[in-house]
PDB file of C-alpha atoms and ligand atoms in Angstrom:
ATOM      1  CA  MET A 168     146.903 131.640  25.056  1.00 84.00           C
ATOM      2  CA  SER A 169     145.380 133.178  28.222  1.00 97.00           C
ATOM      3  CA  ASP A 170     146.002 133.365  31.941  1.00 98.00           C
ATOM      4  CA  ALA A 171     145.228 132.125  35.186  1.00 98.00           C
ATOM      5  CA  LEU A 172     145.625 132.875  39.120  1.00 98.00           C
ATOM      6  CA  LEU A 173     146.547 130.119  41.071  1.00 99.00           C
ATOM      7  CA  VAL A 174     145.735 130.839  44.642  1.00 99.00           C
ATOM      8  CA  ILE A 175     147.528 128.269  46.888  1.00 99.00           C
ATOM      9  CA  ASP A 176     146.259 126.809  50.127  1.00 99.00           C
ATOM     10  CA  VAL A 177     144.753 130.364  51.678  1.00 99.00           C
ATOM     11  CA  GLN A 178     143.100 128.019  54.545  1.00 98.00           C
ATOM     12  CA  ASN A 179     142.702 128.541  58.335  1.00 99.00           C
ATOM     13  CA  ASP A 180     145.382 126.211  59.260  1.00 99.00           C
ATOM     14  CA  PHE A 181     147.924 128.139  57.589  1.00 98.00           C
ATOM     15  CA  CYS A 182     147.115 131.543  58.960  1.00 98.00           C
ATOM     16  CA  PRO A 183     147.576 132.982  62.566  1.00 98.00           C
ATOM     17  CA  ASN A 184     145.807 130.708  65.220  1.00 98.00           C
ATOM     18  CA  GLY A 185     145.761 127.906  62.831  1.00 98.00           C
ATOM     19  CA  ALA A 186     147.521 124.214  63.285  1.00 98.00           C
ATOM     20  CA  LEU A 187     150.636 125.131  61.008  1.00 98.00           C
ATOM     21  CA  ALA A 188     150.373 128.842  61.117  1.00 98.00           C
ATOM     22  CA  VAL A 189     152.399 131.178  58.852  1.00 98.00           C
ATOM     23  CA  ASN A 190     153.507 134.430  59.843  1.00 98.00           C
ATOM     24  CA  GLU A 191     151.388 136.743  58.244  1.00 98.00           C
ATOM     25  CA  GLY A 192     149.355 134.354  56.502  1.00 98.00           C
ATOM     26  CA  ASP A 193     146.239 136.547  56.877  1.00 98.00           C
ATOM     27  CA  THR A 194     147.871 139.625  55.455  1.00 98.00           C
ATOM     28  CA  ILE A 195     147.863 138.947  51.998  1.00 98.00           C
ATOM     29  CA  ILE A 196     143.928 137.976  51.604  1.00 99.00           C
ATOM     30  CA  GLN A 197     142.501 141.618  50.690  1.00 98.00           C
ATOM     31  CA  GLN A 198     145.352 141.960  48.027  1.00 98.00           C
ATOM     32  CA  ILE A 199     144.588 138.464  46.561  1.00 99.00           C
ATOM     33  CA  ASN A 200     140.898 139.139  46.400  1.00 98.00           C
ATOM     34  CA  ALA A 201     141.565 142.504  44.362  1.00 98.00           C
ATOM     35  CA  ALA A 202     143.862 140.829  41.985  1.00 98.00           C
ATOM     36  CA  MET A 203     141.331 138.468  41.092  1.00 98.00           C
ATOM     37  CA  ILE A 204     139.417 140.606  38.663  1.00 98.00           C
ATOM     38  CA  HIS A 205     142.783 140.896  36.327  1.00 98.00           C
ATOM     39  CA  PHE A 206     142.844 137.145  35.406  1.00 98.00           C
ATOM     40  CA  SER A 207     140.437 135.308  33.009  1.00 96.00           C
ATOM     41  CA  LEU A 208     140.467 132.186  35.346  1.00 98.00           C
ATOM     42  CA  ILE A 209     140.749 131.753  38.993  1.00 98.00           C
ATOM     43  CA  VAL A 210     142.012 128.337  40.592  1.00 99.00           C
ATOM     44  CA  LEU A 211     142.256 127.705  44.062  1.00 98.00           C
ATOM     45  CA  THR A 212     143.796 124.779  46.032  1.00 98.00           C
ATOM     46  CA  GLN A 213     143.182 123.352  49.301  1.00 98.00           C
ATOM     47  CA  ASP A 214     145.425 121.054  51.339  1.00 98.00           C
ATOM     48  CA  TRP A 215     142.968 118.316  52.493  1.00 98.00           C
ATOM     49  CA  HIS A 216     144.680 115.588  54.133  1.00 98.00           C
ATOM     50  CA  PRO A 217     142.860 112.440  56.146  1.00 98.00           C
ATOM     51  CA  ASN A 218     143.723 112.236  59.558  1.00 96.00           C
ATOM     52  CA  ASN A 219     146.235 109.649  59.930  1.00 95.00           C
ATOM     53  CA  HIS A 220     148.698 111.150  56.983  1.00 98.00           C
ATOM     54  CA  LYS A 221     152.030 110.227  56.789  1.00 98.00           C
ATOM     55  CA  SER A 222     153.240 114.036  56.573  1.00 98.00           C
ATOM     56  CA  PHE A 223     151.984 114.314  60.222  1.00 98.00           C
ATOM     57  CA  ALA A 224     154.624 113.872  63.034  1.00 98.00           C
ATOM     58  CA  SER A 225     151.707 112.542  64.918  1.00 98.00           C
ATOM     59  CA  SER A 226     151.653 109.512  62.491  1.00 98.00           C
ATOM     60  CA  TYR A 227     155.159 108.207  64.029  1.00 98.00           C
ATOM     61  CA  GLU A 228     156.317 107.040  67.475  1.00 96.00           C
ATOM     62  CA  ASN A 229     159.555 109.191  68.238  1.00 96.00           C
ATOM     63  CA  LYS A 230     159.024 112.025  65.823  1.00 98.00           C
ATOM     64  CA  LYS A 231     158.253 115.848  66.178  1.00 98.00           C
ATOM     65  CA  PRO A 232     157.066 118.408  63.965  1.00 98.00           C
ATOM     66  CA  PHE A 233     159.816 119.729  61.701  1.00 97.00           C
ATOM     67  CA  ASP A 234     161.736 116.321  62.019  1.00 98.00           C
ATOM     68  CA  THR A 235     162.223 114.671  58.448  1.00 97.00           C
ATOM     69  CA  VAL A 236     161.653 111.227  57.427  1.00 98.00           C
ATOM     70  CA  GLU A 237     162.777 108.965  54.293  1.00 97.00           C
ATOM     71  CA  MET A 238     159.912 108.460  51.985  1.00 97.00           C
ATOM     72  CA  PHE A 239     159.812 106.188  49.022  1.00 97.00           C
ATOM     73  CA  TYR A 240     160.008 109.385  47.093  1.00 97.00           C
ATOM     74  CA  GLY A 241     162.661 111.015  48.911  1.00 97.00           C
ATOM     75  CA  ASP A 242     162.994 113.319  52.299  1.00 95.00           C
ATOM     76  CA  GLN A 243     159.528 114.341  53.729  1.00 97.00           C
ATOM     77  CA  VAL A 244     159.429 117.087  56.339  1.00 97.00           C
ATOM     78  CA  LEU A 245     156.947 115.927  59.372  1.00 98.00           C
ATOM     79  CA  TRP A 246     153.966 118.769  60.220  1.00 98.00           C
ATOM     80  CA  PRO A 247     151.646 119.320  62.625  1.00 98.00           C
ATOM     81  CA  ASP A 248     148.396 117.711  61.934  1.00 98.00           C
ATOM     82  CA  HIS A 249     147.044 120.160  59.653  1.00 98.00           C
ATOM     83  CA  CYS A 250     143.841 120.579  57.169  1.00 98.00           C
ATOM     84  CA  ILE A 251     142.152 117.534  57.755  1.00 98.00           C
ATOM     85  CA  GLN A 252     139.282 116.833  55.414  1.00 98.00           C
ATOM     86  CA  GLY A 253     136.234 118.566  56.308  1.00 98.00           C
ATOM     87  CA  SER A 254     137.878 120.577  59.471  1.00 98.00           C
ATOM     88  CA  ILE A 255     137.708 123.940  60.091  1.00 98.00           C
ATOM     89  CA  GLY A 256     141.192 124.518  59.596  1.00 98.00           C
ATOM     90  CA  ALA A 257     140.673 122.874  56.056  1.00 98.00           C
ATOM     91  CA  LYS A 258     138.373 125.415  55.162  1.00 98.00           C
ATOM     92  CA  PHE A 259     139.156 128.905  53.231  1.00 99.00           C
ATOM     93  CA  HIS A 260     140.077 131.626  55.208  1.00 99.00           C
ATOM     94  CA  PRO A 261     136.879 133.656  55.877  1.00 98.00           C
ATOM     95  CA  ASN A 262     138.095 136.497  53.948  1.00 98.00           C
ATOM     96  CA  LEU A 263     139.268 134.765  50.800  1.00 98.00           C
ATOM     97  CA  ASN A 264     136.724 135.581  48.003  1.00 98.00           C
ATOM     98  CA  HIS A 265     136.585 131.899  47.492  1.00 98.00           C
ATOM     99  CA  GLU A 266     133.163 131.928  45.702  1.00 98.00           C
ATOM    100  CA  LYS A 267     135.197 133.416  42.670  1.00 98.00           C
ATOM    101  CA  ALA A 268     136.845 130.097  41.565  1.00 98.00           C
ATOM    102  CA  ASP A 269     136.670 128.771  38.573  1.00 98.00           C
ATOM    103  CA  ALA A 270     137.997 125.408  40.083  1.00 98.00           C
ATOM    104  CA  ILE A 271     139.070 124.108  43.391  1.00 98.00           C
ATOM    105  CA  ILE A 272     141.801 121.470  43.383  1.00 98.00           C
ATOM    106  CA  ARG A 273     142.124 119.431  46.662  1.00 98.00           C
ATOM    107  CA  LYS A 274     145.416 117.731  47.178  1.00 98.00           C
ATOM    108  CA  GLY A 275     146.966 115.378  49.825  1.00 98.00           C
ATOM    109  CA  SER A 276     144.001 113.078  50.327  1.00 98.00           C
ATOM    110  CA  ASN A 277     146.631 109.992  49.490  1.00 98.00           C
ATOM    111  CA  PRO A 278     147.674 109.023  53.289  1.00 98.00           C
ATOM    112  CA  SER A 279     150.900 107.948  52.160  1.00 98.00           C
ATOM    113  CA  VAL A 280     152.104 110.682  49.812  1.00 98.00           C
ATOM    114  CA  ASP A 281     152.279 114.229  50.584  1.00 98.00           C
ATOM    115  CA  SER A 282     151.291 116.737  47.932  1.00 98.00           C
ATOM    116  CA  TYR A 283     152.824 120.278  47.998  1.00 98.00           C
ATOM    117  CA  SER A 284     152.386 121.076  44.459  1.00 98.00           C
ATOM    118  CA  ALA A 285     149.042 121.844  42.717  1.00 98.00           C
ATOM    119  CA  PHE A 286     150.235 119.811  39.756  1.00 98.00           C
ATOM    120  CA  PHE A 287     151.911 116.670  41.304  1.00 98.00           C
ATOM    121  CA  GLU A 288     152.193 114.435  44.477  1.00 98.00           C
ATOM    122  CA  ASN A 289     155.205 114.540  46.063  1.00 97.00           C
ATOM    123  CA  ASP A 290     156.368 111.184  44.313  1.00 97.00           C
ATOM    124  CA  LYS A 291     156.577 113.688  41.336  1.00 96.00           C
ATOM    125  CA  VAL A 292     154.563 111.423  39.148  1.00 97.00           C
ATOM    126  CA  THR A 293     150.937 111.204  40.325  1.00 98.00           C
ATOM    127  CA  PRO A 294     149.118 114.157  38.506  1.00 98.00           C
ATOM    128  CA  THR A 295     146.320 116.111  40.273  1.00 98.00           C
ATOM    129  CA  GLY A 296     144.539 116.914  36.852  1.00 98.00           C
ATOM    130  CA  LEU A 297     145.298 120.552  36.819  1.00 98.00           C
ATOM    131  CA  HIS A 298     147.393 120.494  33.969  1.00 98.00           C
ATOM    132  CA  GLY A 299     145.171 119.267  31.823  1.00 98.00           C
ATOM    133  CA  TYR A 300     142.161 121.415  33.191  1.00 98.00           C
ATOM    134  CA  LEU A 301     144.583 124.341  32.324  1.00 98.00           C
ATOM    135  CA  LYS A 302     145.483 122.801  28.850  1.00 98.00           C
ATOM    136  CA  ASP A 303     141.929 122.351  28.067  1.00 98.00           C
ATOM    137  CA  ARG A 304     141.533 126.140  28.543  1.00 97.00           C
ATOM    138  CA  ASP A 305     144.400 127.182  26.955  1.00 98.00           C
ATOM    139  CA  VAL A 306     145.904 128.354  29.412  1.00 98.00           C
ATOM    140  CA  THR A 307     149.799 129.508  29.246  1.00 98.00           C
ATOM    141  CA  ASP A 308     150.301 132.039  31.728  1.00 98.00           C
ATOM    142  CA  LEU A 309     150.184 131.431  35.483  1.00 98.00           C
ATOM    143  CA  THR A 310     150.594 133.777  38.394  1.00 99.00           C
ATOM    144  CA  LEU A 311     150.845 132.127  41.906  1.00 99.00           C
ATOM    145  CA  VAL A 312     149.892 133.368  45.219  1.00 99.00           C
ATOM    146  CA  GLY A 313     149.101 132.213  48.699  1.00 99.00           C
ATOM    147  CA  LEU A 314     150.762 129.798  51.178  1.00 98.00           C
ATOM    148  CA  ALA A 315     153.330 128.931  51.801  1.00 98.00           C
ATOM    149  CA  THR A 316     156.029 130.419  49.555  1.00 98.00           C
ATOM    150  CA  ASP A 317     159.098 127.959  50.449  1.00 98.00           C
ATOM    151  CA  TYR A 318     156.551 124.675  49.858  1.00 98.00           C
ATOM    152  CA  CYS A 319     153.285 124.708  48.317  1.00 98.00           C
ATOM    153  CA  VAL A 320     153.856 127.827  46.165  1.00 98.00           C
ATOM    154  CA  ALA A 321     157.430 126.927  45.195  1.00 98.00           C
ATOM    155  CA  PHE A 322     156.700 123.352  44.432  1.00 98.00           C
ATOM    156  CA  SER A 323     153.605 124.372  42.271  1.00 98.00           C
ATOM    157  CA  ALA A 324     155.836 127.130  40.476  1.00 99.00           C
ATOM    158  CA  LEU A 325     158.788 124.730  39.831  1.00 98.00           C
ATOM    159  CA  ASP A 326     156.193 122.267  38.262  1.00 98.00           C
ATOM    160  CA  ALA A 327     154.356 124.651  36.378  1.00 98.00           C
ATOM    161  CA  ALA A 328     157.774 125.965  34.909  1.00 98.00           C
ATOM    162  CA  ASN A 329     158.671 122.340  33.930  1.00 98.00           C
ATOM    163  CA  LEU A 330     155.328 121.949  32.291  1.00 98.00           C
ATOM    164  CA  GLY A 331     156.071 124.853  29.861  1.00 98.00           C
ATOM    165  CA  TYR A 332     154.059 127.793  31.416  1.00 98.00           C
ATOM    166  CA  SER A 333     155.315 131.427  31.818  1.00 98.00           C
ATOM    167  CA  VAL A 334     155.113 131.482  35.908  1.00 98.00           C
ATOM    168  CA  THR A 335     155.045 134.618  37.873  1.00 98.00           C
ATOM    169  CA  VAL A 336     155.055 134.334  41.685  1.00 99.00           C
ATOM    170  CA  ARG A 337     153.970 137.371  43.525  1.00 98.00           C
ATOM    171  CA  LEU A 338     155.928 137.252  46.699  1.00 98.00           C
ATOM    172  CA  ASP A 339     153.996 140.441  47.897  1.00 98.00           C
ATOM    173  CA  MET A 340     150.806 138.062  48.093  1.00 98.00           C
ATOM    174  CA  ALA A 341     152.558 134.957  49.593  1.00 99.00           C
ATOM    175  CA  ARG A 342     154.113 134.209  53.007  1.00 98.00           C
ATOM    176  CA  ALA A 343     156.584 131.344  53.824  1.00 98.00           C
ATOM    177  CA  ILE A 344     157.097 128.964  56.485  1.00 98.00           C
ATOM    178  CA  ASP A 345     160.813 129.641  56.400  1.00 97.00           C
ATOM    179  CA  ASN A 346     162.223 126.544  58.732  1.00 96.00           C
ATOM    180  CA  ASP A 347     165.813 125.578  58.265  1.00 93.00           C
ATOM    181  CA  GLY A 348     166.821 127.922  55.101  1.00 97.00           C
ATOM    182  CA  SER A 349     163.779 126.783  53.166  1.00 97.00           C
ATOM    183  CA  LEU A 350     162.744 129.922  51.601  1.00 98.00           C
ATOM    184  CA  ASN A 351     165.900 131.201  50.460  1.00 98.00           C
ATOM    185  CA  SER A 352     166.545 127.761  48.824  1.00 98.00           C
ATOM    186  CA  ALA A 353     163.009 127.773  47.122  1.00 98.00           C
ATOM    187  CA  ILE A 354     163.800 131.237  45.832  1.00 98.00           C
ATOM    188  CA  ASN A 355     166.913 129.919  44.382  1.00 98.00           C
ATOM    189  CA  LYS A 356     165.379 127.128  42.901  1.00 98.00           C
ATOM    190  CA  MET A 357     162.502 129.339  41.317  1.00 98.00           C
ATOM    191  CA  SER A 358     164.954 131.597  40.024  1.00 98.00           C
ATOM    192  CA  LYS A 359     166.974 129.041  38.167  1.00 98.00           C
ATOM    193  CA  ALA A 360     163.947 127.403  36.833  1.00 98.00           C
ATOM    194  CA  GLY A 361     162.960 130.774  35.392  1.00 98.00           C
ATOM    195  CA  VAL A 362     159.984 131.801  37.605  1.00 98.00           C
ATOM    196  CA  ASN A 363     159.420 135.501  37.737  1.00 98.00           C
ATOM    197  CA  LEU A 364     159.543 136.544  41.267  1.00 98.00           C
ATOM    198  CA  GLU A 365     157.783 139.563  41.355  1.00 98.00           C
ATOM    199  CA  ASN A 366     156.999 142.071  44.479  1.00 97.00           C
ATOM    200  CA  GLY A 367     154.249 143.954  43.072  1.00 89.00           C
TER     201      GLY A 367
HETATM  202  C1  LIG B 212     151.858 123.304  53.061  1.00 93.67           C
HETATM  203  C2  LIG B 212     153.201 121.875  54.387  1.00 93.67           C
HETATM  204  C3  LIG B 212     152.380 120.914  54.714  1.00 93.67           C
HETATM  205  C4  LIG B 212     151.555 124.291  52.336  1.00 93.67           C
HETATM  206  C5  LIG B 212     151.109 122.246  53.193  1.00 93.67           C
HETATM  207  O1  LIG B 212     150.514 124.603  51.724  1.00 93.67           O
HETATM  208  O2  LIG B 212     152.778 124.941  51.826  1.00 93.67           O
HETATM  209  N1  LIG B 212     153.106 123.336  53.864  1.00 93.67           N
HETATM  210  N2  LIG B 212     151.133 121.105  53.812  1.00 93.67           N
HETATM  211 ZN1  LIG B 213     149.825 119.606  53.966  1.00 93.67          ZN
END
């Protein structure tokens, strides 16, 4: 058994002045860097969309950011264009010690399917490969930090709990988008799923 730190989407577009800026998104970074030494494995994720992605409001005639559409896998919130492959917005925030990563998982590359979770795309069945990678290294305990608490962090934590990992989300090292009650709903789902929610 072994542990890993999963750092979710600490990218320029989710930080202040980014395309989908999360309040205080950059304020967690020094603490995340400091936490890295306590884990035997560090995995970073990177939201990585093609420019015509179906989660972008701009891909529809009459939609604006934060509207929702029905996709084949269920409801999908529409976002401003963000984390476009190769763009500055898709890069890790310059303060993040990204060179400490053992692995980097990129997600959201399929133009028709969003991918909040580090484990499965939003269709809930297409794997990213992270579970296999962690299993091969006998990882049993995961600590999640990063952006955004109510989307990519929560979806990753819920999938991880379902897959049988012991899961902790460090809320003090995560920040939320919090649209339409999304943070409350994410916290409730994570508690019910047995995710440990910690504040330090
Ligand atoms: C995220 C919305 C869209 C996230 C990614 O990283 O939480 N949220 N894409
Ligand atoms: Zn995205």
